[in-house]
mmCIF file of C-alpha atoms and ligand atoms in Angstrom:
data_model
loop_
_atom_site.group_PDB
_atom_site.id
_atom_site.type_symbol
_atom_site.label_atom_id
_atom_site.label_comp_id
_atom_site.label_asym_id
_atom_site.label_seq_id
_atom_site.Cartn_x
_atom_site.Cartn_y
_atom_site.Cartn_z
ATOM 1 C CA MET D 1 11.226 6.729 -36.375
ATOM 2 C CA THR D 2 8.925 8.893 -38.476
ATOM 3 C CA TYR D 3 9.726 10.121 -41.930
ATOM 4 C CA SER D 4 9.411 13.220 -44.028
ATOM 5 C CA ILE D 5 7.766 12.420 -47.374
ATOM 6 C CA LEU D 6 8.136 14.490 -50.531
ATOM 7 C CA VAL D 7 5.318 14.175 -53.077
ATOM 8 C CA PRO D 8 5.984 15.695 -56.517
ATOM 9 C CA VAL D 9 2.708 16.780 -58.115
ATOM 10 C CA LYS D 10 2.554 17.761 -61.756
ATOM 11 C CA GLN D 11 -0.167 20.048 -63.050
ATOM 12 C CA VAL D 12 -1.628 18.500 -66.201
ATOM 13 C CA ALA D 13 -4.722 18.963 -68.366
ATOM 14 C CA ASP D 14 -7.747 17.582 -66.516
ATOM 15 C CA SER D 15 -8.335 13.973 -67.570
ATOM 16 C CA THR D 16 -11.872 14.836 -68.704
ATOM 17 C CA ALA D 17 -10.802 17.804 -70.856
ATOM 18 C CA ARG D 18 -11.058 17.577 -74.634
ATOM 19 C CA ILE D 19 -7.575 18.323 -75.984
ATOM 20 C CA ARG D 20 -7.141 19.814 -79.446
ATOM 21 C CA VAL D 21 -4.081 19.797 -81.655
ATOM 22 C CA ARG D 22 -2.941 23.204 -82.898
ATOM 23 C CA ASN D 23 -3.783 23.849 -86.543
ATOM 24 C CA ASP D 24 -0.112 23.768 -87.527
ATOM 25 C CA GLY D 25 0.385 20.407 -85.734
ATOM 26 C CA SER D 26 3.256 21.848 -83.680
ATOM 27 C CA ASP D 27 1.771 20.798 -80.302
ATOM 28 C CA VAL D 28 -1.482 20.449 -78.389
ATOM 29 C CA ASP D 29 -3.416 23.608 -77.620
ATOM 30 C CA LEU D 30 -3.886 23.997 -73.862
ATOM 31 C CA SER D 31 -5.348 27.499 -73.926
ATOM 32 C CA GLY D 32 -8.542 27.591 -71.856
ATOM 33 C CA VAL D 33 -8.179 23.918 -70.862
ATOM 34 C CA LYS D 34 -9.021 23.009 -67.246
ATOM 35 C CA MET D 35 -5.884 21.935 -65.375
ATOM 36 C CA ALA D 36 -5.624 19.526 -62.433
ATOM 37 C CA ALA D 37 -3.152 17.413 -60.474
ATOM 38 C CA ASN D 38 -1.836 14.370 -62.320
ATOM 39 C CA PRO D 39 -4.161 11.562 -61.095
ATOM 40 C CA PHE D 40 -1.282 9.236 -60.091
ATOM 41 C CA ASP D 41 0.196 12.054 -57.994
ATOM 42 C CA GLU D 42 -3.096 12.344 -56.108
ATOM 43 C CA ILE D 43 -2.703 8.655 -55.237
ATOM 44 C CA ALA D 44 0.888 9.278 -54.065
ATOM 45 C CA LEU D 45 -0.327 12.196 -51.935
ATOM 46 C CA GLU D 46 -3.131 10.109 -50.436
ATOM 47 C CA GLU D 47 -0.607 7.401 -49.507
ATOM 48 C CA ALA D 48 1.733 9.925 -47.873
ATOM 49 C CA ILE D 49 -1.155 11.431 -45.854
ATOM 50 C CA ARG D 50 -2.296 7.956 -44.747
ATOM 51 C CA GLN D 51 1.254 7.179 -43.583
ATOM 52 C CA ARG D 52 1.267 10.411 -41.562
ATOM 53 C CA GLU D 53 -2.142 9.586 -40.101
ATOM 54 C CA ALA D 54 -0.812 6.121 -39.152
ATOM 55 C CA GLY D 55 2.077 7.795 -37.313
ATOM 56 C CA MET D 56 4.748 6.687 -39.816
ATOM 57 C CA ALA D 57 5.402 10.113 -41.333
ATOM 58 C CA ARG D 58 5.890 13.428 -39.558
ATOM 59 C CA GLU D 59 5.501 15.668 -42.581
ATOM 60 C CA VAL D 60 4.170 15.605 -46.146
ATOM 61 C CA VAL D 61 5.729 18.158 -48.486
ATOM 62 C CA VAL D 62 4.331 18.652 -52.005
ATOM 63 C CA VAL D 63 6.395 20.121 -54.820
ATOM 64 C CA SER D 64 5.409 21.162 -58.313
ATOM 65 C CA ILE D 65 7.651 22.368 -61.111
ATOM 66 C CA GLY D 66 5.886 24.507 -63.660
ATOM 67 C CA PRO D 67 4.296 27.857 -64.469
ATOM 68 C CA ARG D 68 2.565 30.082 -61.900
ATOM 69 C CA THR D 69 -0.751 28.244 -62.395
ATOM 70 C CA ALA D 70 0.858 25.194 -60.714
ATOM 71 C CA GLN D 71 0.173 26.992 -57.411
ATOM 72 C CA GLU D 72 -3.553 26.241 -57.776
ATOM 73 C CA THR D 73 -2.730 22.539 -57.829
ATOM 74 C CA LEU D 74 -0.424 22.935 -54.822
ATOM 75 C CA ARG D 75 -3.144 24.769 -52.851
ATOM 76 C CA LYS D 76 -5.490 21.885 -53.599
ATOM 77 C CA ALA D 77 -2.847 19.410 -52.368
ATOM 78 C CA LEU D 78 -2.578 21.460 -49.152
ATOM 79 C CA ALA D 79 -6.370 21.343 -48.802
ATOM 80 C CA ILE D 80 -6.301 17.567 -49.213
ATOM 81 C CA GLY D 81 -3.772 17.288 -46.391
ATOM 82 C CA ALA D 82 -0.164 18.123 -47.331
ATOM 83 C CA ASP D 83 1.624 20.157 -44.622
ATOM 84 C CA ARG D 84 3.494 22.545 -46.883
ATOM 85 C CA ALA D 85 4.218 23.170 -50.533
ATOM 86 C CA ILE D 86 7.118 24.227 -52.722
ATOM 87 C CA HIS D 87 6.592 25.739 -56.141
ATOM 88 C CA VAL D 88 9.580 25.618 -58.462
ATOM 89 C CA LEU D 89 8.711 28.259 -61.004
ATOM 90 C CA ALA D 90 9.723 27.117 -64.487
ATOM 91 C CA PRO D 91 8.990 29.218 -67.553
ATOM 92 C CA ARG D 92 7.942 26.285 -69.726
ATOM 93 C CA GLU D 93 7.410 22.521 -69.642
ATOM 94 C CA ILE D 94 10.652 20.827 -68.640
ATOM 95 C CA GLU D 95 11.623 17.274 -69.552
ATOM 96 C CA PRO D 96 11.649 14.368 -67.054
ATOM 97 C CA LEU D 97 15.471 14.381 -66.935
ATOM 98 C CA ALA D 98 15.460 18.002 -65.757
ATOM 99 C CA VAL D 99 12.492 17.370 -63.429
ATOM 100 C CA ALA D 100 14.468 14.533 -61.800
ATOM 101 C CA LYS D 101 17.494 16.846 -61.318
ATOM 102 C CA VAL D 102 15.295 19.519 -59.739
ATOM 103 C CA LEU D 103 13.598 16.966 -57.483
ATOM 104 C CA LYS D 104 17.002 15.684 -56.347
ATOM 105 C CA LYS D 105 17.925 19.219 -55.247
ATOM 106 C CA ILE D 106 14.626 19.665 -53.424
ATOM 107 C CA ALA D 107 14.841 16.244 -51.727
ATOM 108 C CA GLN D 108 18.319 17.123 -50.474
ATOM 109 C CA ARG D 109 17.496 20.692 -49.400
ATOM 110 C CA GLU D 110 14.432 19.521 -47.498
ATOM 111 C CA ALA D 111 16.273 16.462 -46.117
ATOM 112 C CA VAL D 112 13.305 14.188 -46.865
ATOM 113 C CA ASP D 113 13.458 10.430 -46.266
ATOM 114 C CA LEU D 114 10.992 9.237 -48.881
ATOM 115 C CA VAL D 115 9.717 10.379 -52.245
ATOM 116 C CA PHE D 116 6.277 9.091 -53.295
ATOM 117 C CA LEU D 117 5.467 10.029 -56.871
ATOM 118 C CA GLY D 118 3.122 9.015 -59.668
ATOM 119 C CA LYS D 119 4.242 6.207 -61.959
ATOM 120 C CA GLN D 120 3.647 8.531 -64.905
ATOM 121 C CA ALA D 121 2.316 11.904 -65.893
ATOM 122 C CA ILE D 122 -0.814 11.511 -68.038
ATOM 123 C CA ASP D 123 0.223 14.307 -70.395
ATOM 124 C CA ASP D 124 3.664 13.058 -71.493
ATOM 125 C CA ASP D 125 3.199 9.369 -70.483
ATOM 126 C CA CYS D 126 6.958 9.247 -69.900
ATOM 127 C CA ASN D 127 7.219 7.058 -66.781
ATOM 128 C CA GLN D 128 10.835 8.215 -66.362
ATOM 129 C CA THR D 129 11.096 10.723 -63.543
ATOM 130 C CA GLY D 130 11.008 8.387 -60.526
ATOM 131 C CA GLN D 131 13.588 6.033 -61.983
ATOM 132 C CA MET D 132 16.017 8.839 -62.836
ATOM 133 C CA LEU D 133 15.487 10.501 -59.458
ATOM 134 C CA ALA D 134 16.354 7.258 -57.614
ATOM 135 C CA GLU D 135 19.565 6.992 -59.651
ATOM 136 C CA PHE D 136 20.534 10.643 -59.023
ATOM 137 C CA LEU D 137 19.927 10.280 -55.282
ATOM 138 C CA GLY D 138 21.509 6.818 -55.130
ATOM 139 C CA TRP D 139 18.408 5.544 -53.281
ATOM 140 C CA PRO D 140 16.580 2.221 -53.720
ATOM 141 C CA GLN D 141 13.357 2.439 -55.702
ATOM 142 C CA ALA D 142 10.155 0.470 -56.126
ATOM 143 C CA THR D 143 7.993 1.278 -59.126
ATOM 144 C CA PHE D 144 4.223 0.738 -59.655
ATOM 145 C CA ALA D 145 3.384 0.200 -55.969
ATOM 146 C CA SER D 146 -0.035 -1.275 -55.229
ATOM 147 C CA SER D 147 0.617 -1.527 -51.476
ATOM 148 C CA VAL D 148 3.079 0.313 -49.217
ATOM 149 C CA ARG D 149 3.879 -0.595 -45.600
ATOM 150 C CA ILE D 150 6.403 1.185 -43.402
ATOM 151 C CA ALA D 151 7.757 -0.609 -40.337
ATOM 152 C CA GLY D 152 11.042 -0.945 -38.485
ATOM 153 C CA GLY D 153 13.064 1.375 -40.699
ATOM 154 C CA GLU D 154 12.058 -0.559 -43.771
ATOM 155 C CA ILE D 155 9.441 -0.084 -46.438
ATOM 156 C CA THR D 156 7.626 -3.027 -47.982
ATOM 157 C CA VAL D 157 6.106 -2.500 -51.408
ATOM 158 C CA VAL D 158 3.842 -4.838 -53.348
ATOM 159 C CA ARG D 159 4.001 -4.404 -57.112
ATOM 160 C CA GLU D 160 1.615 -5.701 -59.730
ATOM 161 C CA VAL D 161 3.725 -7.457 -62.357
ATOM 162 C CA ASP D 162 2.630 -9.500 -65.387
ATOM 163 C CA ASP D 163 2.789 -12.835 -63.550
ATOM 164 C CA GLY D 164 1.163 -11.747 -60.287
ATOM 165 C CA LEU D 165 2.344 -9.796 -57.273
ATOM 166 C CA GLU D 166 5.947 -9.058 -56.324
ATOM 167 C CA THR D 167 6.880 -7.940 -52.793
ATOM 168 C CA LEU D 168 10.021 -5.873 -52.229
ATOM 169 C CA ALA D 169 11.692 -4.605 -49.038
ATOM 170 C CA LEU D 170 13.597 -1.317 -49.331
ATOM 171 C CA SER D 171 15.765 0.473 -46.829
ATOM 172 C CA VAL D 172 14.945 4.150 -46.182
ATOM 173 C CA PRO D 173 15.650 6.641 -47.835
ATOM 174 C CA ALA D 174 13.816 5.431 -50.916
ATOM 175 C CA VAL D 175 11.790 6.421 -53.959
ATOM 176 C CA VAL D 176 8.390 4.804 -54.585
ATOM 177 C CA SER D 177 6.258 5.333 -57.670
ATOM 178 C CA VAL D 178 2.586 4.483 -57.249
ATOM 179 C CA ASP D 179 0.061 2.664 -59.386
ATOM 180 C CA LEU D 180 -3.674 3.074 -59.801
ATOM 181 C CA ARG D 181 -4.863 0.440 -57.343
ATOM 182 C CA LEU D 182 -2.868 1.667 -54.312
ATOM 183 C CA ASN D 183 -5.753 3.671 -52.838
ATOM 184 C CA GLU D 184 -8.669 5.933 -53.584
ATOM 185 C CA PRO D 185 -7.741 9.586 -53.025
ATOM 186 C CA ARG D 186 -9.954 11.657 -50.732
ATOM 187 C CA TYR D 187 -11.547 14.978 -51.653
ATOM 188 C CA ALA D 188 -10.733 18.258 -49.956
ATOM 189 C CA SER D 189 -13.449 19.373 -47.515
ATOM 190 C CA LEU D 190 -14.589 22.991 -47.514
ATOM 191 C CA PRO D 191 -13.057 23.779 -44.071
ATOM 192 C CA ASN D 192 -9.752 22.272 -45.237
ATOM 193 C CA ILE D 193 -9.839 24.371 -48.415
ATOM 194 C CA MET D 194 -10.130 27.446 -46.176
ATOM 195 C CA LYS D 195 -7.351 26.254 -43.838
ATOM 196 C CA ALA D 196 -5.052 25.512 -46.793
ATOM 197 C CA LYS D 197 -4.898 29.243 -47.562
ATOM 198 C CA ASN D 198 -2.719 29.676 -44.462
ATOM 199 C CA LYS D 199 -0.401 26.722 -45.037
ATOM 200 C CA PRO D 200 3.145 27.570 -46.214
ATOM 201 C CA LEU D 201 3.770 27.695 -49.962
ATOM 202 C CA ALA D 202 7.360 28.614 -50.845
ATOM 203 C CA GLU D 203 8.374 29.723 -54.321
ATOM 204 C CA ILE D 204 11.793 29.071 -55.856
ATOM 205 C CA ALA D 205 12.888 30.096 -59.348
ATOM 206 C CA VAL D 206 14.250 27.093 -61.218
ATOM 207 C CA GLU D 207 17.326 29.132 -62.266
ATOM 208 C CA ASP D 208 18.270 29.526 -58.585
ATOM 209 C CA LEU D 209 18.712 25.770 -58.176
ATOM 210 C CA GLY D 210 21.773 25.621 -60.441
ATOM 211 C CA VAL D 211 20.379 22.718 -62.481
ATOM 212 C CA ASP D 212 20.836 22.213 -66.212
ATOM 213 C CA ILE D 213 17.265 22.131 -67.558
ATOM 214 C CA ALA D 214 18.158 22.589 -71.226
ATOM 215 C CA PRO D 215 15.873 20.448 -73.410
ATOM 216 C CA ARG D 216 17.366 17.305 -74.963
ATOM 217 C CA LEU D 217 14.353 16.507 -77.124
ATOM 218 C CA THR D 218 12.721 18.287 -80.049
ATOM 219 C CA LEU D 219 9.008 17.872 -80.580
ATOM 220 C CA LEU D 220 8.618 17.335 -84.311
ATOM 221 C CA GLY D 221 4.837 17.275 -84.434
ATOM 222 C CA VAL D 222 1.559 16.112 -82.969
ATOM 223 C CA ARG D 223 -1.491 14.797 -84.799
ATOM 224 C CA GLU D 224 -4.942 13.533 -83.870
ATOM 225 C CA PRO D 225 -5.382 9.738 -83.788
ATOM 226 C CA ASP D 226 -6.765 8.208 -87.003
ATOM 227 C CA VAL D 227 -10.547 8.268 -87.130
ATOM 228 C CA ARG D 228 -11.887 4.758 -86.492
ATOM 229 C CA GLN D 229 -13.751 3.128 -89.360
ATOM 230 C CA ALA D 230 -17.419 2.541 -88.609
ATOM 231 C CA GLY D 231 -18.179 -1.090 -87.677
ATOM 232 C CA THR D 232 -20.920 -3.260 -89.189
ATOM 233 C CA MET D 233 -23.633 -5.055 -87.241
ATOM 234 C CA VAL D 234 -23.860 -8.796 -87.837
ATOM 235 C CA ARG D 235 -27.195 -10.533 -87.459
ATOM 236 C CA SER D 236 -26.037 -13.824 -85.954
ATOM 237 C CA VAL D 237 -23.080 -15.709 -84.501
ATOM 238 C CA GLY D 238 -23.080 -17.831 -87.663
ATOM 239 C CA GLU D 239 -22.620 -14.727 -89.835
ATOM 240 C CA LEU D 240 -19.780 -13.539 -87.579
ATOM 241 C CA ALA D 241 -18.120 -16.972 -87.798
ATOM 242 C CA SER D 242 -18.240 -16.974 -91.609
ATOM 243 C CA ILE D 243 -16.778 -13.430 -91.762
ATOM 244 C CA LEU D 244 -13.954 -14.510 -89.451
ATOM 245 C CA ARG D 245 -13.375 -17.662 -91.537
ATOM 246 C CA LEU D 246 -13.126 -15.566 -94.691
ATOM 247 C CA ALA D 247 -10.726 -13.111 -93.005
ATOM 248 C CA ALA D 248 -8.563 -16.001 -91.709
ATOM 249 C CA GLY D 249 -8.411 -17.382 -95.247
ATOM 250 C CA ARG D 250 -6.998 -14.073 -96.459
ATOM 251 C CA ILE D 251 -4.103 -14.104 -93.936
HETATM 252 P P1 AMP W 301 6.792 11.244 -65.975
HETATM 253 O O1 AMP W 301 8.139 10.614 -65.837
HETATM 254 O O2 AMP W 301 6.818 12.560 -66.733
HETATM 255 O O3 AMP W 301 5.763 10.289 -66.537
HETATM 256 O O4 AMP W 301 6.297 11.657 -64.503
HETATM 257 C C1 AMP W 301 6.318 10.739 -63.425
HETATM 258 C C2 AMP W 301 6.027 11.468 -62.136
HETATM 259 O O5 AMP W 301 7.039 12.456 -61.890
HETATM 260 C C3 AMP W 301 4.719 12.243 -62.081
HETATM 261 O O6 AMP W 301 3.633 11.397 -61.760
HETATM 262 C C4 AMP W 301 5.014 13.270 -60.968
HETATM 263 O O7 AMP W 301 4.883 12.675 -59.689
HETATM 264 C C5 AMP W 301 6.492 13.587 -61.213
HETATM 265 N N1 AMP W 301 6.632 14.790 -62.061
HETATM 266 C C6 AMP W 301 6.847 14.829 -63.396
HETATM 267 N N2 AMP W 301 6.890 16.111 -63.834
HETATM 268 C C7 AMP W 301 6.687 16.898 -62.739
HETATM 269 C C8 AMP W 301 6.605 18.303 -62.515
HETATM 270 N N3 AMP W 301 6.741 19.192 -63.519
HETATM 271 N N4 AMP W 301 6.391 18.738 -61.242
HETATM 272 C C9 AMP W 301 6.243 17.865 -60.219
HETATM 273 N N5 AMP W 301 6.307 16.529 -60.387
HETATM 274 C C10 AMP W 301 6.528 16.038 -61.610
#
């Protein structure tokens, strides 16, 4: 039995980009900012490709919901090794609840068996989509996977929890969200970047999916973090100890 794996990939500001807040504090200003795949989604994609290479998956389908620029990120995912891509064209950023509804539709239309997705998007830090998707599909889920093994119609996931490692067995179909230590994603080679140009990339307008994507949240404002106070250098451990003693006395 081999599976079809769906990997949702969100296009986010590159993790090395310097993000500014708009002067009016209404949001961050992404104009001219380099965009890239959400790093956790690259890990999910790498895992799906490895499963295909190990003969456990027959197909890896990537999907991104967002503006037209999301297609650059999908092309890169195809160059890394996805078989085909789906772009759900959305006019603006949509909330995790709506993303989960859209992903449910896509998972059903494409009749996939597994969804591997990032544990969180680094722009909204929501960590919500996978959990809501599993509920909407009625599938078992394992979050924060640090190891994934597929065998005998079952998927075994190791999760890093506060007290150590937890191992779960899930029946397929299932949703798995991945954590940082699962693997190290590969880079796209130049020949694969060229080949990716001919891989299928389908476009669907979000309105055609019949999903309610109306926002439920209102962004009230964004501000830069407080500037950190400069520290002072102490000359010796003894000096540090007396400063700490004084501070403790004040508590
Ligand atoms: P979040 O719940 O927003 O932290 O996102 C968790 C995961 O859901 C991400 O790592 C992606 O795999 C997926 N996801 C969220 N938003 C999108 C999107 N617009 N397009 C594709 N995948 C998404």
